[in-house]
Coordinates of C-alpha atoms and ligand atoms in Angstrom, one line a residue:
X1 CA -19.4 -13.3 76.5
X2 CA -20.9 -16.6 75.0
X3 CA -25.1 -16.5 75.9
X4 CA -24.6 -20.0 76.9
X5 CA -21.6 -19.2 79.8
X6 CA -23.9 -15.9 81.1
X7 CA -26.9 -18.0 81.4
X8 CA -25.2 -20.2 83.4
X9 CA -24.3 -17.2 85.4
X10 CA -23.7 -18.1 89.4
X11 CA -26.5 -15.7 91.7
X12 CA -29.6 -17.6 90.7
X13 CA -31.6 -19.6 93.0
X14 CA -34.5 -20.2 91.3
X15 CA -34.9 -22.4 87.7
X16 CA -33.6 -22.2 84.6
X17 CA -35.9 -21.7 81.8
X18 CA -35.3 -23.1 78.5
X19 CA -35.2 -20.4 75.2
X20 CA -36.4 -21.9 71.9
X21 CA -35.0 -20.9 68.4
X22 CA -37.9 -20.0 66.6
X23 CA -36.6 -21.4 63.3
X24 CA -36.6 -25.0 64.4
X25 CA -39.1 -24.7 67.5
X26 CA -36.1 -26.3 69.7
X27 CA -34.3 -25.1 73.3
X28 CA -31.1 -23.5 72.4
X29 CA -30.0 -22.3 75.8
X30 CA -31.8 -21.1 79.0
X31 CA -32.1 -18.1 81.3
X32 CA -31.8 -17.9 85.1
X33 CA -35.2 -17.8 86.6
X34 CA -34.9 -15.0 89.6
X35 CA -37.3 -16.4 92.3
X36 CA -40.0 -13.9 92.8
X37 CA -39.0 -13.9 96.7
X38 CA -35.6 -12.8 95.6
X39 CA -36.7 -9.7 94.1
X40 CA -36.5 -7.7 97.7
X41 CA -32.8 -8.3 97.4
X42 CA -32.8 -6.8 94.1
X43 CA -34.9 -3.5 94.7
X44 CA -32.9 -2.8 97.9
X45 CA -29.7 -2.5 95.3
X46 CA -31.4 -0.5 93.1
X47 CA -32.1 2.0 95.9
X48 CA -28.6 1.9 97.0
X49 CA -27.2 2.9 94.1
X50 CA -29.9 5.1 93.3
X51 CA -28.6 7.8 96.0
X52 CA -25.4 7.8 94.0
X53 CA -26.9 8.0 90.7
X54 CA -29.1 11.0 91.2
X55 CA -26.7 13.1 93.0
X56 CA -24.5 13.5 89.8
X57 CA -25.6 14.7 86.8
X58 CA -22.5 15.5 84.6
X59 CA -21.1 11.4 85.3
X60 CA -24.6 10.0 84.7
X61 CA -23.8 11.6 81.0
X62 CA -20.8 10.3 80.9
X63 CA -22.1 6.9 82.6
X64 CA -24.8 6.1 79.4
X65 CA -22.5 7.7 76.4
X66 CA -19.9 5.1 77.3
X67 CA -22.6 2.3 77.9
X68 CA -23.6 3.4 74.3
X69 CA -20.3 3.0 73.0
X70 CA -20.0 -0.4 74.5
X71 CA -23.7 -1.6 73.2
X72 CA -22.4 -0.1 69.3
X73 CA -19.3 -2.5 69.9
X74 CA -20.7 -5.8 71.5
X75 CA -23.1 -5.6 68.4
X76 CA -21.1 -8.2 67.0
X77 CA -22.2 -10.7 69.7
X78 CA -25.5 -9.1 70.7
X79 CA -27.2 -9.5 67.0
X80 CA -27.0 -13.0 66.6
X81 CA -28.3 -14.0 69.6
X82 CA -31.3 -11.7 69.4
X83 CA -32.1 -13.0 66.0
X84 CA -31.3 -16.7 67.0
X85 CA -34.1 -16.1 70.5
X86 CA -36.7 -13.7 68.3
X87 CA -36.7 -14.6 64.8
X88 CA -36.0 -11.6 62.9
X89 CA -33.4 -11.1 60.2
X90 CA -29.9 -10.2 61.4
X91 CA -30.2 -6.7 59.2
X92 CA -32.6 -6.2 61.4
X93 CA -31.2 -6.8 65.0
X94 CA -28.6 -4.8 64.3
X95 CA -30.7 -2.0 63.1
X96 CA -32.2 -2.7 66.9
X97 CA -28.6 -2.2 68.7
X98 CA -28.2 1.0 66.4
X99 CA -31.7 2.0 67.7
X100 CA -30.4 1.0 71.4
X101 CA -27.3 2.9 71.2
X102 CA -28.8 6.3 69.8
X103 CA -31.4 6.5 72.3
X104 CA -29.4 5.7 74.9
X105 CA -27.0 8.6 73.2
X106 CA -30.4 11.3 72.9
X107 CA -31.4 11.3 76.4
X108 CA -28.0 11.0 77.9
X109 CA -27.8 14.5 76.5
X110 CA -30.9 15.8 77.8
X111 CA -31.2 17.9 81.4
X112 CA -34.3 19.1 82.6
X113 CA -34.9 22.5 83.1
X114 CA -35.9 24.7 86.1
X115 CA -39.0 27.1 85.5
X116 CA -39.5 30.0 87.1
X117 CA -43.8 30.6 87.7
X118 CA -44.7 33.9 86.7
X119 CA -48.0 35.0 88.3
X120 CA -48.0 38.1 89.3
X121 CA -47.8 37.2 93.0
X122 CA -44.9 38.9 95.3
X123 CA -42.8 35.4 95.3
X124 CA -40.1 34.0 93.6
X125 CA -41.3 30.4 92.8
X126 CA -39.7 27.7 90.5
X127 CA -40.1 24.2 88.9
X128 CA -36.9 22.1 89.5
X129 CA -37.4 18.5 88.9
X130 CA -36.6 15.5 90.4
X131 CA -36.1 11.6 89.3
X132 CA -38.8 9.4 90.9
X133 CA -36.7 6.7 92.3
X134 CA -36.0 3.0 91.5
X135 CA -38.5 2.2 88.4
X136 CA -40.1 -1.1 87.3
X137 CA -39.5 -1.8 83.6
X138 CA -41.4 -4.8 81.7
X139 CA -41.5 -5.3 78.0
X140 CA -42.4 -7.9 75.5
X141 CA -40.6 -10.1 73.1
X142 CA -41.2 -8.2 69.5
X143 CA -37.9 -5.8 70.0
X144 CA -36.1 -6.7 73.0
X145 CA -33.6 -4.5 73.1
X146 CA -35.2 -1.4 71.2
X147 CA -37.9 -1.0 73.8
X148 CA -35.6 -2.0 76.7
X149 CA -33.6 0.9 75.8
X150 CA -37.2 2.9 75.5
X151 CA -37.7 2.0 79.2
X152 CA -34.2 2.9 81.1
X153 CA -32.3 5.3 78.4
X154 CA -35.1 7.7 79.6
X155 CA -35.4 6.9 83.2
X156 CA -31.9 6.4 83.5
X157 CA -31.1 9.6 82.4
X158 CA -33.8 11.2 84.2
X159 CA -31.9 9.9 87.7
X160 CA -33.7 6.8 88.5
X161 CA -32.3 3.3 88.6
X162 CA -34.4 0.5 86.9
X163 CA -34.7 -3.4 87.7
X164 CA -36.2 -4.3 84.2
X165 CA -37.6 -7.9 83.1
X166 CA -37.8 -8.9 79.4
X167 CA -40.2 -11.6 77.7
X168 CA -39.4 -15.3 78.8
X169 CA -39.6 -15.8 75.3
X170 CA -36.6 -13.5 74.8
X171 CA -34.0 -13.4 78.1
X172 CA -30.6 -13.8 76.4
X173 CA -29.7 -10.9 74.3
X174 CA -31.2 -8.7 77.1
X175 CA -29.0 -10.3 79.5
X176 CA -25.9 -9.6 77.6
X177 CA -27.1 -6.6 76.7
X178 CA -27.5 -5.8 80.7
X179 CA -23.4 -7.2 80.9
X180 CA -22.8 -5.0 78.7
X181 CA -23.6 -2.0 80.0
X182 CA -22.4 -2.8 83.4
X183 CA -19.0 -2.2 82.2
X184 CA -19.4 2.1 82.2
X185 CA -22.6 2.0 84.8
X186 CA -22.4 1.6 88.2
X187 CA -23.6 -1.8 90.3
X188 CA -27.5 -1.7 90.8
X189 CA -28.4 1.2 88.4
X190 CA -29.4 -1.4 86.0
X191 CA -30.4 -4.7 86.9
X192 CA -32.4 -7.7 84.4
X193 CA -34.2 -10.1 85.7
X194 CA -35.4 -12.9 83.9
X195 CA -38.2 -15.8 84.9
X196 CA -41.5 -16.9 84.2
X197 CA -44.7 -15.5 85.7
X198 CA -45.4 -14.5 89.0
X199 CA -41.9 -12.4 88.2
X200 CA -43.2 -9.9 86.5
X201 CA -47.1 -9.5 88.3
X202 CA -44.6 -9.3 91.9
X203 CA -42.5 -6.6 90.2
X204 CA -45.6 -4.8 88.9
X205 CA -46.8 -4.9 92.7
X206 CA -43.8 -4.2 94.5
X207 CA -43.8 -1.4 96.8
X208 CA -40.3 -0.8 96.6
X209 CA -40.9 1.1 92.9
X210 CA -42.2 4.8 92.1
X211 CA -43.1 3.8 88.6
X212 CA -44.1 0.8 86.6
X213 CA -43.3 1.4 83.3
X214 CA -45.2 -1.8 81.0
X215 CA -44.9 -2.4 77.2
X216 CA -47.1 -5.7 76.0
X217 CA -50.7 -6.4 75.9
X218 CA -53.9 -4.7 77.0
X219 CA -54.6 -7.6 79.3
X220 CA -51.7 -7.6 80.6
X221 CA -51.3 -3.8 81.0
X222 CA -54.9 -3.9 83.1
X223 CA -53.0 -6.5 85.4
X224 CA -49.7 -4.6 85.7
X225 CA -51.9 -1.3 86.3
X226 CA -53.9 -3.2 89.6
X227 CA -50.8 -4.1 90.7
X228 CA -49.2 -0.8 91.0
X229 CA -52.2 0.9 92.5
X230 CA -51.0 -1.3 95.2
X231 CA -48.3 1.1 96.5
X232 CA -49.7 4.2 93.8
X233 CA -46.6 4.2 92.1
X234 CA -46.9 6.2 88.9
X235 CA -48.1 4.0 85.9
X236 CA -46.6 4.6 82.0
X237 CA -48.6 1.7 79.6
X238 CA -47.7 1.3 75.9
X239 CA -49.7 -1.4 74.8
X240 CA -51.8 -3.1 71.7
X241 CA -52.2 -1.7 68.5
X242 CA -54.4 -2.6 65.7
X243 CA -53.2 -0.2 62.9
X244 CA -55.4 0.9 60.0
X245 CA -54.0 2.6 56.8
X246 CA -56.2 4.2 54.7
X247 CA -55.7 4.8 50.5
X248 CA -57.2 7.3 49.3
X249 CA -58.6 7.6 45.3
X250 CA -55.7 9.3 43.7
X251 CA -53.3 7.0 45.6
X252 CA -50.0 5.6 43.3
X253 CA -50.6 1.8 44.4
X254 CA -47.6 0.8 42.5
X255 CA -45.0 3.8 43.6
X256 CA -46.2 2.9 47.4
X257 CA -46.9 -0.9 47.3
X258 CA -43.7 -1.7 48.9
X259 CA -43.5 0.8 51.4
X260 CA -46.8 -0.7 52.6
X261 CA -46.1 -3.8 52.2
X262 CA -43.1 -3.9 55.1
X263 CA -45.0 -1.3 56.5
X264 CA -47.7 -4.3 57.8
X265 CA -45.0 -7.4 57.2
X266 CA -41.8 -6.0 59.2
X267 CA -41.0 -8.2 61.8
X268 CA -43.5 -10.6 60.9
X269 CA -46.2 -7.8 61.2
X270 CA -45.2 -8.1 65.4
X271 CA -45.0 -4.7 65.3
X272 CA -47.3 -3.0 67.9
X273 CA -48.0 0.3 65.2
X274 CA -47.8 -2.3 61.9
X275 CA -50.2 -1.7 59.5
X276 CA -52.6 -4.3 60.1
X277 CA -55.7 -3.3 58.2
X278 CA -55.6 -1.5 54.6
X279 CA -59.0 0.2 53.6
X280 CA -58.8 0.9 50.1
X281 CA -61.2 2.8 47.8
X282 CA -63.5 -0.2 46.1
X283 CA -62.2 0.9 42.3
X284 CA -59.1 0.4 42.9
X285 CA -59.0 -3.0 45.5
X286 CA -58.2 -5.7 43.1
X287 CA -54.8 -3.5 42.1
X288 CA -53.8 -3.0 45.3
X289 CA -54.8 -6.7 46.5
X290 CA -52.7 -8.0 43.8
X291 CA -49.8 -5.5 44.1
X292 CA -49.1 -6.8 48.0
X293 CA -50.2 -10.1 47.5
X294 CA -47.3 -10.7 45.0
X295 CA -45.2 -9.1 47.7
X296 CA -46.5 -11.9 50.2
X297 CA -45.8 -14.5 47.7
X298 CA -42.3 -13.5 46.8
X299 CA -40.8 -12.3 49.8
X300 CA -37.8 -14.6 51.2
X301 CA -39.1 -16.4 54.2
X302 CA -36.5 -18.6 56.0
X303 CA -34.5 -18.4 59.7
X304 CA -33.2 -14.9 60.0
X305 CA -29.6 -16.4 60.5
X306 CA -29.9 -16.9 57.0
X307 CA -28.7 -13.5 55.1
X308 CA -31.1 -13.7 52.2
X309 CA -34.1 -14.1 54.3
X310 CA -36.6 -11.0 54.3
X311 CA -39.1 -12.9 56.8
X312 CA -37.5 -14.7 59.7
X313 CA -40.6 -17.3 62.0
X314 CA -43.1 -16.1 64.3
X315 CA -41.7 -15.5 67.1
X316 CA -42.9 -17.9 69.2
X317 CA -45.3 -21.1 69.3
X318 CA -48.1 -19.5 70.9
X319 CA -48.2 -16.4 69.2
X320 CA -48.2 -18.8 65.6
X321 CA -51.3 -20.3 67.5
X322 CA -53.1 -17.2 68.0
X323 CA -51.9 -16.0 64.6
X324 CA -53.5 -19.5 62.9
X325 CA -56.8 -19.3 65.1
X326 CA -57.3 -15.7 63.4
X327 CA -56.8 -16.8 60.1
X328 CA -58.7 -19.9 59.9
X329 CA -61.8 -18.0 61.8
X330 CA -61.5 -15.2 59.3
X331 CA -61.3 -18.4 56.5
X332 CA -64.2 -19.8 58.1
X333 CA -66.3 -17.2 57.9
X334 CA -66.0 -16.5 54.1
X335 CA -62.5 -14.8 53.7
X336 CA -60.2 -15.9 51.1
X337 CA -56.4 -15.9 51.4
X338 CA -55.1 -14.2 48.2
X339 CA -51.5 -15.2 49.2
X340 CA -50.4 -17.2 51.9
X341 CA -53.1 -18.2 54.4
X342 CA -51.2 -21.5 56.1
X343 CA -48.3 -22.1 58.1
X344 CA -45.2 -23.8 55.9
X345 CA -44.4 -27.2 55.9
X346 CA -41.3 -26.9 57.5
X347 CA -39.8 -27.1 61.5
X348 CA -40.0 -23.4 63.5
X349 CA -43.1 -21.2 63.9
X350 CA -43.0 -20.3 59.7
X351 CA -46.3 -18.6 58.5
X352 CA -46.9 -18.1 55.3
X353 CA -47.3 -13.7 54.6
X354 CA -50.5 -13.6 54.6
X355 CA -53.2 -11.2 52.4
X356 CA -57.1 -11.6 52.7
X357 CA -59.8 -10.4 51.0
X358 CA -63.7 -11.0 51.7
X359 CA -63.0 -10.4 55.2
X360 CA -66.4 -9.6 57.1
X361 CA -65.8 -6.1 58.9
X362 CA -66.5 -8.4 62.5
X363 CA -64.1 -11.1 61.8
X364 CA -61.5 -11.3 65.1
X365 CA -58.5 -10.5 61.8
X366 CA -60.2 -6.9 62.2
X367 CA -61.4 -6.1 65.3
X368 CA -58.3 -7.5 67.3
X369 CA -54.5 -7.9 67.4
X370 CA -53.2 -10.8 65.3
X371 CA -49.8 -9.6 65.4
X372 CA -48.8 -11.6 63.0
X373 CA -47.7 -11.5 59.0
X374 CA -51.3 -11.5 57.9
X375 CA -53.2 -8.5 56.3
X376 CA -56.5 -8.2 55.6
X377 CA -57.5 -5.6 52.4
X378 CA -61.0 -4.3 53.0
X379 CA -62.5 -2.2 50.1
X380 CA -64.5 1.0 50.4
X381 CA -67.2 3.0 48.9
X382 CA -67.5 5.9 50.9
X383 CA -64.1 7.8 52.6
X384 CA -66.1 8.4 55.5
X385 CA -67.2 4.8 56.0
X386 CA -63.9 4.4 55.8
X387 CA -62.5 6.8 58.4
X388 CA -65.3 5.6 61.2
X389 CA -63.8 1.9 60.4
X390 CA -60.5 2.9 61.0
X391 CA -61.6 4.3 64.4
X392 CA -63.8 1.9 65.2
X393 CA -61.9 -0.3 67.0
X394 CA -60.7 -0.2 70.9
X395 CA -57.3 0.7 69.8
X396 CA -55.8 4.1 68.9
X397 CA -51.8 3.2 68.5
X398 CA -51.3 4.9 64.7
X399 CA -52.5 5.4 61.9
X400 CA -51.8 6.4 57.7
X401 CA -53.4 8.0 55.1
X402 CA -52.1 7.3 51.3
X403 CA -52.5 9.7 48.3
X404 CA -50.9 11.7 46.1
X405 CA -52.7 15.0 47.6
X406 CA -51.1 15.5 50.2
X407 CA -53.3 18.5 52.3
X408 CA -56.3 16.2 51.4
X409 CA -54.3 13.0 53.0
X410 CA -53.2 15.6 55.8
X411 CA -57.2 16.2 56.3
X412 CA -58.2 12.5 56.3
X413 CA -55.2 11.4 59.3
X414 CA -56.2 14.7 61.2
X415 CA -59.7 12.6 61.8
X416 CA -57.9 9.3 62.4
X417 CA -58.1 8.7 66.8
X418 CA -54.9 7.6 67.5
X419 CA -51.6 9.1 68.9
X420 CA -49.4 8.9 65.8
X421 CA -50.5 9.9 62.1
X422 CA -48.1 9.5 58.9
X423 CA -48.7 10.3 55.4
X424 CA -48.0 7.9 52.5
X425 CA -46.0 6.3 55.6
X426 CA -46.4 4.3 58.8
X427 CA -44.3 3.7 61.9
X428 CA -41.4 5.9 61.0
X429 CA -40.5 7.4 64.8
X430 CA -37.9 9.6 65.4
X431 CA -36.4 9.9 69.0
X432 CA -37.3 13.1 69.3
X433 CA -41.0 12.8 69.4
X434 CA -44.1 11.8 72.1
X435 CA -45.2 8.5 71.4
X436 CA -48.3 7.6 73.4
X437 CA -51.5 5.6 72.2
X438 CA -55.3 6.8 73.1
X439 CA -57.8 4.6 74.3
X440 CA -56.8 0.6 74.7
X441 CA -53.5 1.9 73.1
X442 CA -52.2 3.3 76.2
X443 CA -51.4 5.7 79.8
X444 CA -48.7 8.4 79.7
X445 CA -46.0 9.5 77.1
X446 CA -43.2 8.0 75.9
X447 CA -40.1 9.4 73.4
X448 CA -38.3 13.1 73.0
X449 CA -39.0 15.6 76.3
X450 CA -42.1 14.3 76.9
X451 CA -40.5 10.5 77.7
X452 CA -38.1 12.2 79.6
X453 CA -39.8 14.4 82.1
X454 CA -42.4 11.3 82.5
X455 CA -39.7 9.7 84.5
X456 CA -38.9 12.8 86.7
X457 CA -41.7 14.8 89.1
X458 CA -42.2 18.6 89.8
X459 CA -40.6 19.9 93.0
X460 CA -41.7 23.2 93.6
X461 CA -40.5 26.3 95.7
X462 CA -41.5 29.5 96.7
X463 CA -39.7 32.1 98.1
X464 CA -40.7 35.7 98.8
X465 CA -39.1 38.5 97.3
X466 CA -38.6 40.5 100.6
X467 CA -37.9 38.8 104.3
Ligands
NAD501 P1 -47.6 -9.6 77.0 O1 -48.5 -8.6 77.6 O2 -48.1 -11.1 77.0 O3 -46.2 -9.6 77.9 C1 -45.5 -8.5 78.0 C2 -44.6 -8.6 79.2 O4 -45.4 -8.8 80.4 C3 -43.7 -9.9 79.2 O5 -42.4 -9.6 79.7 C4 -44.4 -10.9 80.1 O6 -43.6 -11.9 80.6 C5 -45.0 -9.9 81.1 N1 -46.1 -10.4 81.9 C6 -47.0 -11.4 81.6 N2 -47.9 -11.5 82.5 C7 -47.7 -10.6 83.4 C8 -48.3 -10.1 84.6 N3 -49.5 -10.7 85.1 N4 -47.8 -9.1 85.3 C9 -46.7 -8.4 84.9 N5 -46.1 -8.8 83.7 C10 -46.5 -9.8 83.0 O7 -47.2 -9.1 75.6 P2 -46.3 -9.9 74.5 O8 -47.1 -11.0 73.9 O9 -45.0 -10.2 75.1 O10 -46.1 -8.7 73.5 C11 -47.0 -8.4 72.5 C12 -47.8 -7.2 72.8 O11 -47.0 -6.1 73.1 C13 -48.7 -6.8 71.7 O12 -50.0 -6.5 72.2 C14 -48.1 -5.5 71.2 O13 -48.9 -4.6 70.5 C15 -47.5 -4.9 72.5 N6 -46.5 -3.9 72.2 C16 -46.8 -2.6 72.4 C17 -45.9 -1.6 72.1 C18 -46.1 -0.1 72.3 O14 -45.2 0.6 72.3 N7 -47.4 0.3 72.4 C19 -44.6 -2.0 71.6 C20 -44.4 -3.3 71.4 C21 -45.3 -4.3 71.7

């Protein structure tokens, strides 16, 4: 179905608000704006269909495998749009619906299993678990559709039902994504709602929900957090990262340069575990500053419509802002930009990839988020300077360590604080594994078992062995 034809869907009373292509900074379409008093309406579905959904297991299986099926095939429509709302290359919005599709496909297959308690004690007792109930699901603009599917392939599987809200910035291809689905699932096990703020903060607070799952900023996640304690529901948080990616003396700059490079550039370096700082060992900084400058300077930057384009805009205008504000206070302050440093002459939110060097250790470019295609390259003397850098910020997201020793690497990223470490690597996640920040980074567990059973709750009982 056309974006422009769903947004224009009947059901809404509330606004419509405008989506902007990054690529030219102009409104393309809009999304239905759910009035925040119309969200009772919505939660009372989702529990209605919720006694349905949990009573079933074998058709809940069946339920997401054929949503999967249909997400693999509306790719065709899907990609575009998510490119034309977010920015990124098309490669790469597909690679998102692939993402969406498998996950939705891992924990369609998973069933929680009973436990039996062995104690010693004269009773039989035994773990079964249980779904929560209807869930709250907000996520951010950097991969729609990826961490959608990260908030009700789990939860959805687990039992629950979900009324999810994506980024104003980024309504459409979540909408059509939600169409799609609603073909194999049944009415109210899924619902999107789009709108601008107070929708989400009501959602957050509603007391209709048993858990508030939140991907986006710390700030945000504080707010989101406050507002569930309002009815206690349970709280999962995946928020800010601020990535550091250590190199190491016997490192092989030019055998890992590129790896690293997309490693901090993906997306336009919106990636919440991008590499955003590189510490590398003072000898060799001037080879690695050089070997991912060139990268910056020759990557293909243009609208990701475009098939040769390697680097689509910033996502949106004031994310650009707050990537500018960074750079020109790290600029201020003495850095220099070895490649880019500037936002291009050209409509859309284009900024120029970005390496800096002279950065002082305070700058905001280090200490905080930027999100952004920027990177600054900080040299080292000692590794353990080095190490209490990398941990020294309120974050703890991931993490990498670069060498060609690879016990020694494994020995530096074993002292990083964070809740993912890789090795001559960074941000490669596999469904099957916990994904959950420390400190700033984040509450709860996401991904593999872990993900799973955070969306369902221990129900135990006991039962003595004689009468
Ligand atoms: P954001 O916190 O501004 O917004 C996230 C979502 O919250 C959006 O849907 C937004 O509309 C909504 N929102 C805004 N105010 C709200 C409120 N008061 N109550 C409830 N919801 C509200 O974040 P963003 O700018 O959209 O996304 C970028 C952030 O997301 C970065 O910090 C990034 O690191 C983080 N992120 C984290 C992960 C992770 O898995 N840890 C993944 C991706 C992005």
């Amino acid at each position: 179905m056309p974006a422009s034809q769903l947004s224009r869907e009947a059901g809404s009373r509330g606004e419509f608000v405008p989506v902007l292509d990054p690529a030219t900074g102009e409104a393309f379409d809009e999304a239905p704006g759910l009035r925040p008093d119309d969200l009772d309406a919505v939660v009372d579905r989702a529990h209605e269909a919720w006694r349905g959904w949990r009573a079933d297991p074998a058709a809940r299986t069946g339920a997401l495998l054929a949503a999967a099926d249909a997400v693999e095939a509306a790719g065709g429509d899907l990609a575009p749009l998510l490119t034309r709302e977010q920015g990124k290359p098309l490669s790469e919005s597909y690679a998102e619906i692939a993402r969406t599709a498998a996950r939705l496909r891992y924990f369609a297959e998973l069933a929680p299993e009973s436990l039996p308690i062995t104690d010693g004690r004269p009773v039989h007792s035994e773990i079964r678990w249980r779904p929560l109930g209807p869930v709250a699901a907000i996520v951010p603009w950097n991969f729609p559709l990826q961490l959608a599917s990260a908030k009700f392939a789990p939860a959805l599987a687990a039992g629950n039902t979900m009324v999810l809200k994506p980024s104003p910035f980024t309504p459409l291809a979540t909408r059509l994504l939600g169409a799609v689905m609603s073909a194999a699932l049944p009415d109210g096990v899924l619902t999107i709602v789009t709108g601008r703020e107070p929708l989400g903060a009501r959602l957050a607070s509603h007391p209709g929900f048993r858990h508030v799952t939140f991907t986006g900023s710390v700030p945000t996640g504080r707010a989101v957090a406050k507002g569930a304690a309002a009815s206690l529901a349970r709280v999962t948080l995946e928020l800010g990262g601020n990535d550091a990616a250590i190199l190491l003396e016997d490192v092989d700059v030019e055998r890992i340069a590129d790896r690293l490079f997309w490693a901090a550039f993906r997306n336009c370096g919106q990636v919440c575990m991008a590499v955003k700082r590189v510490y590398a060992p003072a000898r060799l900084h001037s080879q690695v500053v050089e070997a991912l400058a060139h990268r910056a300077r020759t990557a293909v930057v243009g609208p990701g419509l475009d098939p040769g384009s390697e680097l689509g805009p910033v996502s949106n205008a004031p994310q650009l802002a707050r990537v500018e504000r960074c750079t020109a206070r790290a600029m201020a302050a003495g850095a220099r930009a070895v490649a880019g440093g500037h936002r291009l002459d050209r409509p859309g939110y284009f900024f120029a990839p970005t390496v800096l060097v002279d950065v002082p250790p305070h700058s905001p470019v280090v200490t905080e988020e930027q999100f952004g295609p920027v990177l600054p390259v900080l040299p080292y003397g000692n590794l353990d300077e080095a190490v209490a850098a990398a941990n020294g910020t309120a974050f703890g997201l991931g993490g990498s360590v670069w060498g060609t020793d690879l016990d020694r690497a494994e020995a530096v990223a074993g002292r990083l604080e964070c809740g993912t470490a890789w090795i001559n690597h960074h941000a490669e996640l596999s469904l099957a594994q916990p994904f959950a920040g420390v400190k700033e980074s984040g509450v709860g567990v996401a991904g593999g078992p872990w993900g799973f059973y955070g969306n369902l709750r221990p129900f135990v009982v006991h039962r003595p062995k004689e009468v």
